[in-house]
PDB file of C-alpha atoms in Angstrom:
ATOM      1  CA  MET A   1      -3.711  34.895 -32.240  1.00  0.00           C
ATOM      2  CA  ASN A   2      -7.369  34.423 -33.404  1.00  0.00           C
ATOM      3  CA  ARG A   3     -10.212  33.262 -31.151  1.00  0.00           C
ATOM      4  CA  ALA A   4     -10.094  29.554 -32.202  1.00  0.00           C
ATOM      5  CA  SER A   5      -6.352  29.297 -31.634  1.00  0.00           C
ATOM      6  CA  LEU A   6      -6.625  30.928 -28.263  1.00  0.00           C
ATOM      7  CA  GLU A   7      -9.478  28.534 -27.209  1.00  0.00           C
ATOM      8  CA  GLN A   8      -7.300  25.465 -28.327  1.00  0.00           C
ATOM      9  CA  GLU A   9      -4.361  26.835 -26.441  1.00  0.00           C
ATOM     10  CA  LEU A  10      -6.519  27.325 -23.192  1.00  0.00           C
ATOM     11  CA  LEU A  11      -7.866  23.890 -23.618  1.00  0.00           C
ATOM     12  CA  ARG A  12      -4.425  22.413 -23.979  1.00  0.00           C
ATOM     13  CA  SER A  13      -3.295  24.375 -20.977  1.00  0.00           C
ATOM     14  CA  HIS A  14      -6.259  23.194 -18.912  1.00  0.00           C
ATOM     15  CA  GLN A  15      -5.471  19.528 -19.819  1.00  0.00           C
ATOM     16  CA  ARG A  16      -1.891  19.890 -18.787  1.00  0.00           C
ATOM     17  CA  THR A  17      -2.845  21.550 -15.500  1.00  0.00           C
ATOM     18  CA  LYS A  18      -5.440  18.830 -14.900  1.00  0.00           C
ATOM     19  CA  GLU A  19      -2.942  15.994 -15.686  1.00  0.00           C
ATOM     20  CA  LEU A  20      -0.272  17.576 -13.329  1.00  0.00           C
ATOM     21  CA  ALA A  21      -2.997  17.684 -10.540  1.00  0.00           C
ATOM     22  CA  GLU A  22      -4.069  14.042 -11.154  1.00  0.00           C
ATOM     23  CA  ARG A  23      -0.936  12.206 -12.037  1.00  0.00           C
ATOM     24  CA  ASP A  24       2.246  11.051 -10.447  1.00  0.00           C
ATOM     25  CA  ASN A  25       5.247  12.763 -12.116  1.00  0.00           C
ATOM     26  CA  LEU A  26       7.602   9.720 -11.867  1.00  0.00           C
ATOM     27  CA  THR A  27       5.421   6.777 -12.901  1.00  0.00           C
ATOM     28  CA  GLY A  28       2.649   8.483 -14.825  1.00  0.00           C
ATOM     29  CA  LEU A  29       0.008   6.713 -12.672  1.00  0.00           C
ATOM     30  CA  ALA A  30      -2.881   8.375 -10.887  1.00  0.00           C
ATOM     31  CA  ASN A  31      -1.811  10.180  -7.704  1.00  0.00           C
ATOM     32  CA  ARG A  32      -3.394   9.995  -4.301  1.00  0.00           C
ATOM     33  CA  TYR A  33      -5.831  12.925  -4.884  1.00  0.00           C
ATOM     34  CA  TYR A  34      -7.257  11.391  -8.077  1.00  0.00           C
ATOM     35  CA  PHE A  35      -7.383   7.787  -6.559  1.00  0.00           C
ATOM     36  CA  ASP A  36      -9.465   9.062  -3.528  1.00  0.00           C
ATOM     37  CA  GLU A  37     -11.883  10.879  -5.747  1.00  0.00           C
ATOM     38  CA  SER A  38     -12.270   7.962  -8.065  1.00  0.00           C
ATOM     39  CA  LEU A  39     -12.591   5.444  -5.180  1.00  0.00           C
ATOM     40  CA  CYS A  40     -15.483   7.644  -3.825  1.00  0.00           C
ATOM     41  CA  HIS A  41     -17.198   7.572  -7.101  1.00  0.00           C
ATOM     42  CA  GLU A  42     -16.765   3.671  -7.476  1.00  0.00           C
ATOM     43  CA  ILE A  43     -18.154   3.097  -4.038  1.00  0.00           C
ATOM     44  CA  LYS A  44     -21.351   4.970  -4.820  1.00  0.00           C
ATOM     45  CA  LYS A  45     -21.616   3.180  -8.111  1.00  0.00           C
ATOM     46  CA  GLN A  46     -21.044  -0.128  -6.388  1.00  0.00           C
ATOM     47  CA  GLN A  47     -23.919   0.532  -3.891  1.00  0.00           C
ATOM     48  CA  ARG A  48     -26.232   1.200  -6.848  1.00  0.00           C
ATOM     49  CA  ASP A  49     -25.207  -1.900  -8.672  1.00  0.00           C
ATOM     50  CA  LYS A  50     -24.994  -4.173  -5.633  1.00  0.00           C
ATOM     51  CA  SER A  51     -21.514  -5.371  -6.799  1.00  0.00           C
ATOM     52  CA  LYS A  52     -18.250  -5.922  -4.809  1.00  0.00           C
ATOM     53  CA  LEU A  53     -15.252  -3.783  -4.704  1.00  0.00           C
ATOM     54  CA  ALA A  54     -11.683  -4.448  -3.514  1.00  0.00           C
ATOM     55  CA  LEU A  55      -9.000  -2.076  -2.502  1.00  0.00           C
ATOM     56  CA  LEU A  56      -5.384  -3.420  -2.658  1.00  0.00           C
ATOM     57  CA  LEU A  57      -2.567  -1.535  -0.884  1.00  0.00           C
ATOM     58  CA  ILE A  58       0.840  -2.543  -2.116  1.00  0.00           C
ATOM     59  CA  ASP A  59       4.136  -1.719  -0.284  1.00  0.00           C
ATOM     60  CA  LEU A  60       7.522  -2.734  -1.711  1.00  0.00           C
ATOM     61  CA  ASP A  61       9.626  -4.858   0.657  1.00  0.00           C
ATOM     62  CA  TYR A  62      12.951  -3.337   1.575  1.00  0.00           C
ATOM     63  CA  PHE A  63      12.729  -0.307  -0.646  1.00  0.00           C
ATOM     64  CA  LYS A  64      14.516   1.827   1.923  1.00  0.00           C
ATOM     65  CA  PHE A  65      17.405  -0.511   1.603  1.00  0.00           C
ATOM     66  CA  VAL A  66      17.614   0.123  -2.185  1.00  0.00           C
ATOM     67  CA  ASN A  67      17.465   3.851  -1.703  1.00  0.00           C
ATOM     68  CA  ASP A  68      20.108   3.812   1.101  1.00  0.00           C
ATOM     69  CA  ASN A  69      22.553   1.514  -0.762  1.00  0.00           C
ATOM     70  CA  TYR A  70      22.132   2.403  -4.428  1.00  0.00           C
ATOM     71  CA  GLY A  71      20.831   5.942  -4.282  1.00  0.00           C
ATOM     72  CA  HIS A  72      17.453   7.554  -5.071  1.00  0.00           C
ATOM     73  CA  ASP A  73      17.994   7.584  -8.856  1.00  0.00           C
ATOM     74  CA  ILE A  74      18.183   3.806  -8.770  1.00  0.00           C
ATOM     75  CA  GLY A  75      15.151   3.712  -6.384  1.00  0.00           C
ATOM     76  CA  ASP A  76      13.158   5.821  -8.931  1.00  0.00           C
ATOM     77  CA  GLN A  77      14.022   3.560 -11.730  1.00  0.00           C
ATOM     78  CA  LEU A  78      12.980   0.517  -9.672  1.00  0.00           C
ATOM     79  CA  LEU A  79       9.581   2.223  -9.043  1.00  0.00           C
ATOM     80  CA  ILE A  80       9.120   2.732 -12.736  1.00  0.00           C
ATOM     81  CA  ALA A  81      10.066  -0.864 -13.535  1.00  0.00           C
ATOM     82  CA  VAL A  82       7.780  -2.160 -10.657  1.00  0.00           C
ATOM     83  CA  THR A  83       4.894  -0.121 -12.161  1.00  0.00           C
ATOM     84  CA  LYS A  84       5.316  -1.712 -15.613  1.00  0.00           C
ATOM     85  CA  ARG A  85       5.314  -5.159 -14.112  1.00  0.00           C
ATOM     86  CA  ILE A  86       2.236  -4.565 -12.000  1.00  0.00           C
ATOM     87  CA  THR A  87       0.452  -2.894 -15.018  1.00  0.00           C
ATOM     88  CA  SER A  88       1.109  -6.130 -17.042  1.00  0.00           C
ATOM     89  CA  CYS A  89      -0.912  -8.052 -14.396  1.00  0.00           C
ATOM     90  CA  LEU A  90      -4.025  -5.812 -14.809  1.00  0.00           C
ATOM     91  CA  ARG A  91      -6.784  -5.915 -17.517  1.00  0.00           C
ATOM     92  CA  GLY A  92      -6.756  -2.130 -17.904  1.00  0.00           C
ATOM     93  CA  SER A  93     -10.104  -1.406 -16.359  1.00  0.00           C
ATOM     94  CA  GLU A  94      -8.642  -1.216 -12.833  1.00  0.00           C
ATOM     95  CA  LEU A  95      -7.592   2.177 -11.247  1.00  0.00           C
ATOM     96  CA  PHE A  96      -3.769   1.939 -10.399  1.00  0.00           C
ATOM     97  CA  ALA A  97      -2.137   4.628  -8.419  1.00  0.00           C
ATOM     98  CA  ARG A  98       1.103   5.672  -6.766  1.00  0.00           C
ATOM     99  CA  LEU A  99       0.100   7.007  -3.303  1.00  0.00           C
ATOM    100  CA  GLY A 100       3.737   8.157  -2.554  1.00  0.00           C
ATOM    101  CA  GLY A 101       7.102   6.680  -1.927  1.00  0.00           C
ATOM    102  CA  ASP A 102       6.955   2.948  -2.526  1.00  0.00           C
ATOM    103  CA  GLU A 103       3.258   2.630  -1.813  1.00  0.00           C
ATOM    104  CA  PHE A 104       0.740   1.777  -4.582  1.00  0.00           C
ATOM    105  CA  ALA A 105      -2.977   1.201  -4.639  1.00  0.00           C
ATOM    106  CA  ILE A 106      -5.364  -0.655  -6.966  1.00  0.00           C
ATOM    107  CA  THR A 107      -9.244  -0.626  -7.077  1.00  0.00           C
ATOM    108  CA  LEU A 108     -10.913  -3.697  -8.505  1.00  0.00           C
ATOM    109  CA  THR A 109     -14.584  -3.284  -9.323  1.00  0.00           C
ATOM    110  CA  ASN A 110     -17.497  -5.424 -10.312  1.00  0.00           C
ATOM    111  CA  LEU A 111     -16.130  -8.488  -8.410  1.00  0.00           C
ATOM    112  CA  GLU A 112     -18.315 -11.591  -7.876  1.00  0.00           C
ATOM    113  CA  SER A 113     -16.279 -12.630  -4.824  1.00  0.00           C
ATOM    114  CA  ALA A 114     -12.985 -12.034  -3.077  1.00  0.00           C
ATOM    115  CA  PHE A 115     -11.429 -14.617  -5.256  1.00  0.00           C
ATOM    116  CA  GLY A 116     -10.968 -12.036  -7.961  1.00  0.00           C
ATOM    117  CA  ALA A 117      -8.904  -9.890  -5.636  1.00  0.00           C
ATOM    118  CA  SER A 118      -6.686 -12.757  -4.482  1.00  0.00           C
ATOM    119  CA  THR A 119      -6.111 -13.751  -8.171  1.00  0.00           C
ATOM    120  CA  VAL A 120      -4.767 -10.238  -9.024  1.00  0.00           C
ATOM    121  CA  ALA A 121      -2.635 -10.051  -5.807  1.00  0.00           C
ATOM    122  CA  LYS A 122      -1.080 -13.531  -6.620  1.00  0.00           C
ATOM    123  CA  ARG A 123      -0.262 -12.332 -10.117  1.00  0.00           C
ATOM    124  CA  ILE A 124       1.379  -9.232  -8.834  1.00  0.00           C
ATOM    125  CA  ILE A 125       3.515 -11.010  -6.249  1.00  0.00           C
ATOM    126  CA  GLU A 126       4.554 -13.567  -8.863  1.00  0.00           C
ATOM    127  CA  SER A 127       5.453 -10.859 -11.395  1.00  0.00           C
ATOM    128  CA  LEU A 128       7.932  -9.281  -8.927  1.00  0.00           C
ATOM    129  CA  GLN A 129       9.781 -12.574  -8.223  1.00  0.00           C
ATOM    130  CA  LYS A 130      12.162 -12.023 -11.211  1.00  0.00           C
ATOM    131  CA  PRO A 131      15.021  -9.766 -10.096  1.00  0.00           C
ATOM    132  CA  PHE A 132      15.254  -6.265 -11.742  1.00  0.00           C
ATOM    133  CA  GLU A 133      18.298  -5.306 -13.754  1.00  0.00           C
ATOM    134  CA  ILE A 134      18.702  -1.535 -13.234  1.00  0.00           C
ATOM    135  CA  GLY A 135      21.959  -0.010 -14.500  1.00  0.00           C
ATOM    136  CA  HIS A 136      24.835  -2.356 -13.266  1.00  0.00           C
ATOM    137  CA  HIS A 137      22.684  -3.606 -10.343  1.00  0.00           C
ATOM    138  CA  VAL A 138      20.516  -6.710  -9.932  1.00  0.00           C
ATOM    139  CA  ILE A 139      17.762  -5.929  -7.468  1.00  0.00           C
ATOM    140  CA  THR A 140      15.255  -8.286  -5.935  1.00  0.00           C
ATOM    141  CA  SER A 141      12.029  -6.486  -4.888  1.00  0.00           C
ATOM    142  CA  GLY A 142       8.952  -8.313  -3.399  1.00  0.00           C
ATOM    143  CA  ALA A 143       5.702  -6.696  -2.158  1.00  0.00           C
ATOM    144  CA  SER A 144       3.342  -6.942   0.782  1.00  0.00           C
ATOM    145  CA  ILE A 145      -0.321  -6.475  -0.159  1.00  0.00           C
ATOM    146  CA  GLY A 146      -3.235  -5.762   2.089  1.00  0.00           C
ATOM    147  CA  ILE A 147      -6.812  -6.082   0.831  1.00  0.00           C
ATOM    148  CA  SER A 148     -10.089  -4.657   2.200  1.00  0.00           C
ATOM    149  CA  LEU A 149     -13.470  -5.294   0.696  1.00  0.00           C
ATOM    150  CA  CYS A 150     -16.626  -3.160  -0.001  1.00  0.00           C
ATOM    151  CA  PRO A 151     -19.267  -3.525   1.267  1.00  0.00           C
ATOM    152  CA  SER A 152     -18.310  -6.448   3.602  1.00  0.00           C
ATOM    153  CA  ASP A 153     -15.518  -4.591   5.411  1.00  0.00           C
ATOM    154  CA  SER A 154     -16.788  -0.969   4.971  1.00  0.00           C
ATOM    155  CA  THR A 155     -18.394   1.453   2.472  1.00  0.00           C
ATOM    156  CA  ASP A 156     -16.374   4.325   3.803  1.00  0.00           C
ATOM    157  CA  VAL A 157     -13.191   5.418   1.858  1.00  0.00           C
ATOM    158  CA  LYS A 158     -11.110   6.201   4.981  1.00  0.00           C
ATOM    159  CA  GLU A 159     -12.059   2.972   6.731  1.00  0.00           C
ATOM    160  CA  LEU A 160     -11.300   0.914   3.568  1.00  0.00           C
ATOM    161  CA  PHE A 161      -7.866   2.463   3.482  1.00  0.00           C
ATOM    162  CA  LYS A 162      -7.302   1.898   7.194  1.00  0.00           C
ATOM    163  CA  TYR A 163      -8.339  -1.736   6.951  1.00  0.00           C
ATOM    164  CA  ALA A 164      -6.225  -2.438   3.867  1.00  0.00           C
ATOM    165  CA  ASP A 165      -3.319  -0.814   5.606  1.00  0.00           C
ATOM    166  CA  ILE A 166      -3.712  -3.085   8.640  1.00  0.00           C
ATOM    167  CA  ALA A 167      -3.856  -6.111   6.397  1.00  0.00           C
ATOM    168  CA  MET A 168      -0.838  -4.961   4.592  1.00  0.00           C
ATOM    169  CA  TYR A 169       1.197  -4.607   7.804  1.00  0.00           C
ATOM    170  CA  ARG A 170      -0.006  -8.134   8.716  1.00  0.00           C
ATOM    171  CA  SER A 171       1.476  -9.349   5.412  1.00  0.00           C
ATOM    172  CA  LYS A 172       4.809  -7.661   6.399  1.00  0.00           C
ATOM    173  CA  SER A 173       4.766  -9.145   9.914  1.00  0.00           C
ATOM    174  CA  ASP A 174       3.914 -12.656   8.656  1.00  0.00           C
ATOM    175  CA  GLY A 175       7.135 -12.619   6.468  1.00  0.00           C
ATOM    176  CA  ARG A 176       6.497 -10.153   3.566  1.00  0.00           C
ATOM    177  CA  ASN A 177       6.131 -10.871  -0.221  1.00  0.00           C
ATOM    178  CA  GLN A 178       2.473 -12.029   0.268  1.00  0.00           C
ATOM    179  CA  PHE A 179      -1.062 -10.727   0.466  1.00  0.00           C
ATOM    180  CA  CYS A 180      -3.561 -10.672   3.243  1.00  0.00           C
ATOM    181  CA  PHE A 181      -7.258  -9.886   3.556  1.00  0.00           C
ATOM    182  CA  PHE A 182      -8.447  -7.694   6.312  1.00  0.00           C
ATOM    183  CA  GLU A 183     -10.242  -9.472   9.257  1.00  0.00           C
ATOM    184  CA  ALA A 184     -11.902  -7.677  12.214  1.00  0.00           C
ATOM    185  CA  LYS A 185      -9.650  -9.328  14.766  1.00  0.00           C
ATOM    186  CA  MET A 186      -6.679  -7.684  13.105  1.00  0.00           C
ATOM    187  CA  GLN A 187      -7.933  -4.274  14.149  1.00  0.00           C
ATOM    188  CA  GLU A 188      -8.222  -5.436  17.779  1.00  0.00           C
ATOM    189  CA  THR A 189      -4.660  -6.766  17.604  1.00  0.00           C
ATOM    190  CA  PHE A 190      -3.450  -3.609  15.901  1.00  0.00           C
ATOM    191  CA  LEU A 191      -4.970  -1.332  18.544  1.00  0.00           C
ATOM    192  CA  GLU A 192      -3.679  -3.483  21.391  1.00  0.00           C
ATOM    193  CA  ASN A 193      -0.113  -3.375  19.974  1.00  0.00           C
ATOM    194  CA  PHE A 194      -0.445   0.500  19.484  1.00  0.00           C
ATOM    195  CA  LEU A 195      -1.523   0.897  23.110  1.00  0.00           C
ATOM    196  CA  ILE A 196       1.375  -1.307  24.398  1.00  0.00           C
ATOM    197  CA  GLU A 197       3.890   0.621  22.265  1.00  0.00           C
ATOM    198  CA  ASN A 198       2.618   3.933  23.542  1.00  0.00           C
ATOM    199  CA  GLN A 199       2.736   2.630  27.158  1.00  0.00           C
ATOM    200  CA  LEU A 200       6.343   1.367  26.696  1.00  0.00           C
ATOM    201  CA  ARG A 201       7.350   4.798  25.286  1.00  0.00           C
ATOM    202  CA  SER A 202       5.735   6.558  28.281  1.00  0.00           C
ATOM    203  CA  ALA A 203       7.507   4.116  30.651  1.00  0.00           C
ATOM    204  CA  LEU A 204      10.968   4.821  29.074  1.00  0.00           C
ATOM    205  CA  THR A 205      10.380   8.551  29.197  1.00  0.00           C
ATOM    206  CA  ASN A 206       9.280   8.496  32.929  1.00  0.00           C
ATOM    207  CA  ASP A 207      11.958   5.968  33.958  1.00  0.00           C
ATOM    208  CA  GLU A 208       9.380   3.486  35.157  1.00  0.00           C
ATOM    209  CA  PHE A 209      11.374   0.258  34.360  1.00  0.00           C
ATOM    210  CA  TYR A 210      13.037  -1.555  37.085  1.00  0.00           C
ATOM    211  CA  LEU A 211      15.213  -4.727  37.099  1.00  0.00           C
ATOM    212  CA  LEU A 212      14.239  -7.983  38.619  1.00  0.00           C
ATOM    213  CA  TYR A 213      16.542 -11.043  38.862  1.00  0.00           C
ATOM    214  CA  GLN A 214      15.235 -14.512  38.417  1.00  0.00           C
ATOM    215  CA  PRO A 215      17.249 -17.127  40.335  1.00  0.00           C
ATOM    216  CA  VAL A 216      18.698 -20.055  38.571  1.00  0.00           C
ATOM    217  CA  ILE A 217      18.365 -23.096  40.714  1.00  0.00           C
ATOM    218  CA  SER A 218      20.252 -26.475  40.220  1.00  0.00           C
ATOM    219  CA  PRO A 219      17.826 -29.423  39.887  1.00  0.00           C
ATOM    220  CA  LEU A 220      20.521 -31.656  41.515  1.00  0.00           C
ATOM    221  CA  ASN A 221      20.725 -30.016  44.911  1.00  0.00           C
ATOM    222  CA  GLY A 222      18.251 -27.125  44.933  1.00  0.00           C
ATOM    223  CA  LYS A 223      20.952 -24.584  45.337  1.00  0.00           C
ATOM    224  CA  ILE A 224      21.074 -21.108  43.626  1.00  0.00           C
TER     225      ILE A 224
END
């Protein structure tokens, strides 16, 4: 093998290795590593340009039900089909990634206002309304979307993810198949619920619960 051929083979090998490191094997989308790196870059660029950026976290509703009832092969095919539908809602300039499992993320850049993010979120939710035909199965799959904004919510990658995640769980708790923007009061509610859950777990472990009976009194004669 001559020098030129060797260099071309090394280049192809490097490109294959780079793609494996940055791409999700199933969907071909960017993976979590590449998305995080790109988001850091976009935040720095946004700060220079004084523009707005939105992070959308997307979680499929009832995906575990699909895996448990139809098998992981059908679940994988559903993820591929969902990827195609969501991609059709985008212009092509956005960064679209699969973070793992049934969780996806999109970065929207150069926004004039939050309206641009809500428009994309609406298109995604509407695109998933039509049932998917996979094999012999007809599967309905919606999505819950949480949105955080830079710089109004944060300019830190970890905080933007945390806030979008909190907003996404609010979407789920409010009925699923919808989107929600992060608000500061959500974090207070999230932390309060987290503390209550921890206290309940501790109380169960330490056998701290006790039973109280509330009397039922007749309004007719006042007797119990």
